[in-house]
Coordinates of C-alpha atoms in Angstrom, one line a residue:
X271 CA -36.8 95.3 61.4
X272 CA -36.9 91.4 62.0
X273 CA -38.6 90.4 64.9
X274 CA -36.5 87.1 66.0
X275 CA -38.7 84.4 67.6
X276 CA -37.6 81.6 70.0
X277 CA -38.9 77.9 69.8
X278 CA -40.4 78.6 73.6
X279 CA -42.6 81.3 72.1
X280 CA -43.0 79.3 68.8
X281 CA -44.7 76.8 71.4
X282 CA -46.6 79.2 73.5
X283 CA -47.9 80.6 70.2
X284 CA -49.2 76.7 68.6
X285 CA -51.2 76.1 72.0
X286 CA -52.7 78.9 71.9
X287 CA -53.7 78.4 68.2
X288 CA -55.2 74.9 69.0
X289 CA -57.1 76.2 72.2
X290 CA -59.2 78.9 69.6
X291 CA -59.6 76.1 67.1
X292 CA -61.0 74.0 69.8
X293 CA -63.4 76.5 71.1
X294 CA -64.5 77.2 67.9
X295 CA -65.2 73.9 66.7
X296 CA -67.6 73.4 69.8
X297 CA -69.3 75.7 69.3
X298 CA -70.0 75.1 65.5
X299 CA -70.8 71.5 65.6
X300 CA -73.5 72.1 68.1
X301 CA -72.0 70.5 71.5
X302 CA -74.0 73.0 73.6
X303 CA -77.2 72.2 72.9
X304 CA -77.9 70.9 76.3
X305 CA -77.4 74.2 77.8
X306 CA -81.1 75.4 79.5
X307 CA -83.3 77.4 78.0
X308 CA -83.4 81.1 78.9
X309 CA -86.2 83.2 79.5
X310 CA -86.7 87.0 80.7
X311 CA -88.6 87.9 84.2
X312 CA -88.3 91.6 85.7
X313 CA -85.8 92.4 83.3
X314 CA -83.2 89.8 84.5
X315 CA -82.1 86.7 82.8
X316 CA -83.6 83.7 84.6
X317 CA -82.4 80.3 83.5
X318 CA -85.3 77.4 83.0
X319 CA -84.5 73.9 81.6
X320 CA -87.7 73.2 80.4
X321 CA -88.7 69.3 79.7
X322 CA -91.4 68.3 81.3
X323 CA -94.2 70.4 83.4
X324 CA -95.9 69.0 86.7
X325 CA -99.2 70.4 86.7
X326 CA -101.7 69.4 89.8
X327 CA -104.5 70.1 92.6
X328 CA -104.4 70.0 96.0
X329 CA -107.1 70.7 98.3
X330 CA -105.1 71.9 101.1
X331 CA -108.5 71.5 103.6
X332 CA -109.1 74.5 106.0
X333 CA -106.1 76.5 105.2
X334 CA -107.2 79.4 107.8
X335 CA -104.8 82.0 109.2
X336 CA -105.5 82.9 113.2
X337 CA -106.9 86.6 112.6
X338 CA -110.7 86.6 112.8
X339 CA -112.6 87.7 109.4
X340 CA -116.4 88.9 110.7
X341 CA -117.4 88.7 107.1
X342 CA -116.8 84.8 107.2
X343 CA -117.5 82.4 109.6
X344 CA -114.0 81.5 110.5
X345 CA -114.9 81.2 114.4
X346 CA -113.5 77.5 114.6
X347 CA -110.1 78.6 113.0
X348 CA -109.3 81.1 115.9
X349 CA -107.2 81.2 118.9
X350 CA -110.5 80.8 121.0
X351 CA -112.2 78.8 118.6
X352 CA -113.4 75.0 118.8
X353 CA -109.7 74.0 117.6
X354 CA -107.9 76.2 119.4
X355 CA -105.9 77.3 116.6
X356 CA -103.0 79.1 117.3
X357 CA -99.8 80.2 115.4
X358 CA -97.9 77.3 116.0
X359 CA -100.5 75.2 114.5
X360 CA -100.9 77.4 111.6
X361 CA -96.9 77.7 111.1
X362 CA -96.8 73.7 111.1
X363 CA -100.0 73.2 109.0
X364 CA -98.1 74.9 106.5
X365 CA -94.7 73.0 106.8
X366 CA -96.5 70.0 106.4
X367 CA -98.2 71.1 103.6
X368 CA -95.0 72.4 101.7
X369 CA -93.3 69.0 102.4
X370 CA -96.7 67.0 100.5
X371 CA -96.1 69.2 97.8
X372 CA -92.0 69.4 97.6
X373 CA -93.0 66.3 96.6
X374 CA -95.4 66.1 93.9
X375 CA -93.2 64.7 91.2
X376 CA -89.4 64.5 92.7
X377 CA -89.0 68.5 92.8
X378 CA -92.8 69.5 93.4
X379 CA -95.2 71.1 91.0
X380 CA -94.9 73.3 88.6
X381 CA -98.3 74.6 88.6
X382 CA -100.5 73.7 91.4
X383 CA -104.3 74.6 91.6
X384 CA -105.2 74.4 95.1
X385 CA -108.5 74.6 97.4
X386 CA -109.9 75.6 101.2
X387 CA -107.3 78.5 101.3
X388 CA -108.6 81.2 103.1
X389 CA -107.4 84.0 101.5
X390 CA -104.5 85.4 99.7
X391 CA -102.1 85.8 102.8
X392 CA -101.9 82.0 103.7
X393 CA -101.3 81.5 100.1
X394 CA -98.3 83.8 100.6
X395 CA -97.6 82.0 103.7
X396 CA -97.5 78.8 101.9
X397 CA -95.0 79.5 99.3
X398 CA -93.1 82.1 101.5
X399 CA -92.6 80.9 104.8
X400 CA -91.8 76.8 103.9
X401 CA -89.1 74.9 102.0
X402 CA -91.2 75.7 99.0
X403 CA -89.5 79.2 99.2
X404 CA -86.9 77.8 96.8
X405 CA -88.7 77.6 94.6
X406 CA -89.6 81.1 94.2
X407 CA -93.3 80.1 93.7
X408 CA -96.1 82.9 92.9
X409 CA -99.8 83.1 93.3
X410 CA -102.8 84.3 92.1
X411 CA -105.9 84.5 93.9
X412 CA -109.4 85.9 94.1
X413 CA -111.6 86.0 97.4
X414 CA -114.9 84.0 96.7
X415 CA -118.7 84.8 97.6
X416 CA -118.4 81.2 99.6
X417 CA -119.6 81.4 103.4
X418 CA -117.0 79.9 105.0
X419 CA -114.4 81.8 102.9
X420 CA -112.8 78.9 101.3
X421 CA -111.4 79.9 98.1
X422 CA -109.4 78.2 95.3
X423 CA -106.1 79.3 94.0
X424 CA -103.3 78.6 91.9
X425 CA -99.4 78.6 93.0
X426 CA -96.9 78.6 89.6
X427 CA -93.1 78.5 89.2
X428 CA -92.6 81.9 86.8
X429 CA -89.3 80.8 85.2
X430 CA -91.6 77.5 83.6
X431 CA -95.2 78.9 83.7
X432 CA -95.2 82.9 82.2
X433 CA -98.4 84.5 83.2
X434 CA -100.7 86.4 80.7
X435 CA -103.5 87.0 83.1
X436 CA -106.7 85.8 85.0
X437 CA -110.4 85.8 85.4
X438 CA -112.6 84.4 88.3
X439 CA -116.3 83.5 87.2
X440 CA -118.6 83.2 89.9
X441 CA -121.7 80.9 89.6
X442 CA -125.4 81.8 90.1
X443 CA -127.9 79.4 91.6
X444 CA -131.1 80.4 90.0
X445 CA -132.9 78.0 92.5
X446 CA -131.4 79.0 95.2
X447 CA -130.7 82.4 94.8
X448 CA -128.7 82.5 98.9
X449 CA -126.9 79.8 97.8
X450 CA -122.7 80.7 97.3
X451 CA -119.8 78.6 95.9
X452 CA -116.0 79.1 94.9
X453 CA -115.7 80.5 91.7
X454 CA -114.6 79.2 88.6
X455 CA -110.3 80.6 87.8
X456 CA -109.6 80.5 84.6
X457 CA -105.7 81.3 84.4
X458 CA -104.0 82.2 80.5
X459 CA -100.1 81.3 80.8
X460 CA -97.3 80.4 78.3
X461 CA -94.7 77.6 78.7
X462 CA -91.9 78.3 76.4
X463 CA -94.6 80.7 74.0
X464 CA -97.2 78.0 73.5
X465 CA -100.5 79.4 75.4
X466 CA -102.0 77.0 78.2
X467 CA -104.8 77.9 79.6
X468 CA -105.5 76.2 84.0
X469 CA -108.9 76.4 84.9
X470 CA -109.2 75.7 89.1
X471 CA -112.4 74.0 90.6
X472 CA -113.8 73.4 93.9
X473 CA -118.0 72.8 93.0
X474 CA -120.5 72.5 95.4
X475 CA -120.2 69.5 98.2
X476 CA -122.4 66.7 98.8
X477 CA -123.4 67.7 102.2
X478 CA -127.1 67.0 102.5
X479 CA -126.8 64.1 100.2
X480 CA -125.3 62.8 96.9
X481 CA -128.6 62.8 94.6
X482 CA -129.8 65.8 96.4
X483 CA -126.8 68.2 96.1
X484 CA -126.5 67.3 92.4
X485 CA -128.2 69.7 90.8
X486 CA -125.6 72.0 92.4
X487 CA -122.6 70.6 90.5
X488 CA -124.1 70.4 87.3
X489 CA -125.3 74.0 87.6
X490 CA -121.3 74.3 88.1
X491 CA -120.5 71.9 85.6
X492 CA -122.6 74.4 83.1
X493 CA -120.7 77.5 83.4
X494 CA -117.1 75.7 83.5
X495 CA -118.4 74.2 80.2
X496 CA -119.5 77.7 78.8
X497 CA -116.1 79.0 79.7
X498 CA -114.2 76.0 77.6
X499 CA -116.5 76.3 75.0
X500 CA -115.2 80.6 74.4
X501 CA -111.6 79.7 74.4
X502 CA -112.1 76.7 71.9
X503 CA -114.6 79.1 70.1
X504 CA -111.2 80.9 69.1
X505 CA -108.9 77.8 69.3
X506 CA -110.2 74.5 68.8
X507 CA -106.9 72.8 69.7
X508 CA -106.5 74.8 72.9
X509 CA -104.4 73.1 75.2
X510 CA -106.6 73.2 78.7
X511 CA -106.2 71.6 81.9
X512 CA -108.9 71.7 84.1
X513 CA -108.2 70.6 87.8
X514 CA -110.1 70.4 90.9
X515 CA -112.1 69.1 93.5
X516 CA -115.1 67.9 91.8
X517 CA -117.1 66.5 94.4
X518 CA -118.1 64.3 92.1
X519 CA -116.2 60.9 90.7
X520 CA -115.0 60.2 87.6
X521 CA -118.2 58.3 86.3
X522 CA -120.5 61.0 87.3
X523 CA -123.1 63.0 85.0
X524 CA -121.1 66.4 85.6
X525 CA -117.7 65.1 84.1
X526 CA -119.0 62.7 81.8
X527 CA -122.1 63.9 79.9
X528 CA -121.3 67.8 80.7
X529 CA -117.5 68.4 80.7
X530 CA -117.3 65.7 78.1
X531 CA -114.6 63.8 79.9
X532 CA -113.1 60.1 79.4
X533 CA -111.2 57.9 81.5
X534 CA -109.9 56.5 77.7
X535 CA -107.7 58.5 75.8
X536 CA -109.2 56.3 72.7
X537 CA -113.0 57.7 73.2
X538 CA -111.5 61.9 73.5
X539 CA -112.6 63.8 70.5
X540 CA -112.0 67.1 69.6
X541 CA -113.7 69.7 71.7
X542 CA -113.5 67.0 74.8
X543 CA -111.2 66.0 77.6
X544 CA -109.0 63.4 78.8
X545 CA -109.5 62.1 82.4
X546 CA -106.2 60.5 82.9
X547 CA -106.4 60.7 86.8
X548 CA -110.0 59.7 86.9
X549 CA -108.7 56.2 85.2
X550 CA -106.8 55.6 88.4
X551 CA -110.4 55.6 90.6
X552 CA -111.1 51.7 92.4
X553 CA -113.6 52.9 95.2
X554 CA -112.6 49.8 97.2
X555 CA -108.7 50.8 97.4
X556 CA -108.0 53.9 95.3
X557 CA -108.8 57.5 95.5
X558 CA -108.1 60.9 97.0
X559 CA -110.4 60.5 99.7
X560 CA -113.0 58.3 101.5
X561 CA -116.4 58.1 103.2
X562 CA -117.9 55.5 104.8
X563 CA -114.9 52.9 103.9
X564 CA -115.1 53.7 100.3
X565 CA -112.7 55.6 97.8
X566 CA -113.7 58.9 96.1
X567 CA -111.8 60.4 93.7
X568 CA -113.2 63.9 93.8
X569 CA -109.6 65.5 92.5
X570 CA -109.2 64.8 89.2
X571 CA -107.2 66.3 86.3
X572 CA -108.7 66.8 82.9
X573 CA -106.4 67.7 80.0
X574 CA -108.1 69.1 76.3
X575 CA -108.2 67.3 72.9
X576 CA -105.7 69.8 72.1
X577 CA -102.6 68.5 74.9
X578 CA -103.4 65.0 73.3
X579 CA -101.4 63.4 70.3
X580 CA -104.1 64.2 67.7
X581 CA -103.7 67.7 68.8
X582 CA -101.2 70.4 66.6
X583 CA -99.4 72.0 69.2
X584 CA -96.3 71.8 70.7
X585 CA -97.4 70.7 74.7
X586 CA -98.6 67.5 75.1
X587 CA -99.8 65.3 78.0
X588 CA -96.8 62.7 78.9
X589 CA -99.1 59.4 78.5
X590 CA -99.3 56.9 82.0
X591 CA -98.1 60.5 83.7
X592 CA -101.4 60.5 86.0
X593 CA -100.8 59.8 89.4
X594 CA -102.2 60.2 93.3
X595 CA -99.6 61.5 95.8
X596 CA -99.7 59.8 98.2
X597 CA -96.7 58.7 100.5
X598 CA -96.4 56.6 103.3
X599 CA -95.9 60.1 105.4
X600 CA -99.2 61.4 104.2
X601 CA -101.3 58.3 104.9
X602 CA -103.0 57.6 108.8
X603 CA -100.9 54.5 109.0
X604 CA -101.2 51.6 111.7
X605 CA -102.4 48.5 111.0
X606 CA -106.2 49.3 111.6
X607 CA -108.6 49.6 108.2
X608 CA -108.1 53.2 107.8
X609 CA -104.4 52.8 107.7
X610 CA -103.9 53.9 103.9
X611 CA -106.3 57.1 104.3
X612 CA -105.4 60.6 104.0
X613 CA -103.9 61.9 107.4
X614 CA -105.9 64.9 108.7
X615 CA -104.2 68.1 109.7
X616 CA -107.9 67.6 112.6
X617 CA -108.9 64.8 113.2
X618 CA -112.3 64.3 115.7
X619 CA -111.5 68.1 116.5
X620 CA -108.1 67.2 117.8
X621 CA -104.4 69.1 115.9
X622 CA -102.5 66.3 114.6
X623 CA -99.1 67.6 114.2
X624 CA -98.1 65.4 111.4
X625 CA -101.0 65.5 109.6
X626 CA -102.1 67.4 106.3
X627 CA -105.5 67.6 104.3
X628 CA -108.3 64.8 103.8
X629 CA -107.8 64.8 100.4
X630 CA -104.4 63.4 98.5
X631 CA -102.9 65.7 95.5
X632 CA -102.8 64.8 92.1
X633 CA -100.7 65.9 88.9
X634 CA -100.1 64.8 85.2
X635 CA -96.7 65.7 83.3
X636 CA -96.9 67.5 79.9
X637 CA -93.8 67.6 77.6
X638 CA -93.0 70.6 75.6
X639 CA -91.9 69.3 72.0

C-alpha cells in the first residue's frame, strides 16, 4: 500500500524535524550550564545555586523568651521583671532582629553563628516566626553551664550548608573552679561536598576590668586552639571559620599570639588564621561596639590557612569580602556623638522599639571553585 502525503503534512512533518534538531543541539553544546545546582534534603529534590556563601556572627544581646527558667537568672527578662518584658516586646525584638540579618549580604546569611540566645526555642522563634522564615533556616544549639543562660548558636540555610554534625566543648577554669562560660561549638558541614568546619565563640567578658579578666579569655583562647589543632591534626588544609564575640580586639594576646591570627593575609601561614574583619578595627570610628567613646571590635571572623589561596581546596575566602553591618536603621542616629552606635533593643532600662543588639554583625563571603 502507498501511503500518499500532502505538502501541508510535508510541512507539519519539516518543523517538527527542526524543533528535535534544535532541542538536541542545546543540549549537546552545553547552553544549560547555568541551570542551579541540585542537591538532596529529606528525600526531595531541593534546588541551590551555589556561588558564593555569607558566613557571619551576630550577638543578638539578651535574646530571652518571657517564661521564667529558676535554673538561670532570667528575673529581668520577665513579665514582672526590671524591663517589663512582655510578648509584644519579645515578638518585635525578634522582627527586628530578622530584618538586621535579612540583610547581611543583600539576601542574609548563609550561616550565622550567633550569641546571648537564651535557649533553643527563641532560636526557633527567630528563624520561624520572622521574614527569615523564607528562608527555611535551621538551628543547632546546646544549653551552656553560663549563669545567666546566654548561650551561643548557629542558624544555617540547609540547601547551601549540609550538616554532618556537632560538638559543644565547655571550658574549665582551674582558678576559679565556680566560674562558668559559653561553650566552645564546633559545627562539621559540607558546601557542595567540600567539608567546612564553623566554630562559634562568645569568651569570657571584661566585666571587672580588661587586664584583670584576661586570664579568662586566654584560658578560652586555649581550648578553642586545642580543638583547631585536632582537626588540622587530620587535615592541615582544613578550611575553618572561626567566629564570635571575642571580648577581646583584634591586636589582643588571645587572637594574636594564641589563635595565631593576622589582620594581613601576607603574614597567614599554614596552620594559622586570617583576620579579615579584624583589619576593618579604627577604635576612634570603627567597630562592632563601643565603651567609653571608643570602638571595639569584639566580633570578628577568622578564616584557616586552608580557605586562603595557598590552600588546595576548592572553598576559598572571596578577598576585600569582610565587612560590618551596619545600616543607617541599626545605628542610634541624631546628630549627638553617639549617633553612628549600635541601637539597643534597652537602652537605660527602657524598650526601644526599633532597636536591636549593642553589638553590629559581621560576615565574610567564600567562593566555592
Amino acid at each position: 500500500m502507498i501511503l500518499k502525503i500532502t505538502n501541508s503534512q510535508l510541512k507539519i512533518v519539516a518543523v517538527l524535524f527542526i524543533f528535535w534538531m534544535i532541542s538536541g543541539c542545546k543540549q549537546a553544546n552545553g547552553s544549560d550550564r547555568n541551570l542551579p545546582d541540585k542537591t538532596v534534603e529529606s528525600g526531595k529534590e531541593v534546588t541551590a545555586k551555589i556561588k558564593e556563601v555569607v558566613v557571619g556572627f551576630y550577638n543578638v544581646e539578651n535574646l530571652f523568651d518571657t517564661q521564667d527558667n529558676p535554673e538561670k537568672e532570667d528575673s529581668e527578662f520577665l513579665p514582672e521583671g526590671r524591663f517589663k518584658w512582655d510578648e509584644a516586646k519579645y515578638l518585635k525584638k525578634l522582627d527586628n532582629l530578622a530584618l538586621a540579618i535579612g540583610g547581611m549580604g543583600k539576601n542574609g546569611p548563609d550561616i550565622l553563628g550567633v550569641a546571648e540566645v537564651e535557649n533553643m526555642q527563641v532560636m526557633k522563634d527567630l528563624v520561624e516566626k520572622t521574614a527569615l522564615k523564607t528562608r527555611g533556616y535551621e538551628i543547632i544549639h546546646e544549653e551552656s553551664e553560663d549563669v545567666r543562660g546566654i548561650d551561643v548558636g548557629l542558624i544555617y540555610d540547609p540547601k547551601i550548608f549540609q550538616y554532618v554534625g556537632h560538638k559543644a566543648y565547655n571550658v574549665d577554669f582551674p582558678e576559679e573552679s565556680d566560674y562558668t562560660s559559653r561553650p566552645l561549638l564546633v559545627v562539621e558541614g559540607k558546601i557542595k561536598g567540600e567539608t567546612l568546619y564553623v566554630i562559634v565563640n562568645h569568651w569570657p567578658s571584661r566585666i571587672g576590668g580588661e587586664q584583670e579578666s584576661e586570664s579568662r579569655r586566654l584560658t578560652v583562647a586555649k581550648v578553642a586552639r586545642e580543638k583547631i589543632v585536632e582537626i588540622l591534626a587530620k587535615d592541615p588544609n582544613a578550611c575553618i571559620v572561626s567566629a564570635g564575640d571575642f571580648n577581646d580586639d583584634p591586636h589582643n594576646k588571645s587572637i594574636v599570639d594564641i589563635m595565631n591570627a593576622r589582620i594581613s593575609a601576607e603574614g597567614v601561614v599554614s596552620g594559622g588564621f586570617y583576620n579579615p574583619v579584624g583589619a576593618l578595627h579604627d577604635p576612634n570610628g570603627t567597630g562592632t561596639l563601643t565603651y567609653q567613646g571608643k570602638w571595639n571590635l569584639f566580633d570578628q571572623v577568622l578564616v584557616s590557612y586552608g580557605l586562603m589561596n595557598d590552600g588546595k581546596g576548592k572553598l576559598r575566602y572571596m578577598e576585600g569580602s569582610a565587612a560590618i553591618h551596619n545600616p543607617e536603621f541599626m545605628q542610634v542616629g541624631g546628630d549627638g556623638p553617639a549617633k553612628d552606635m549600635p541601637k539597643r533593643a534597652i537602652y537605660r532600662n527602657e524598650f526601644q522599639d526599633s532597636g536591636f543588639s549593642d553589638h553590629f554583625p559581621v560576615y565574610v563571603r567564600l567562593i566555592r571553585k
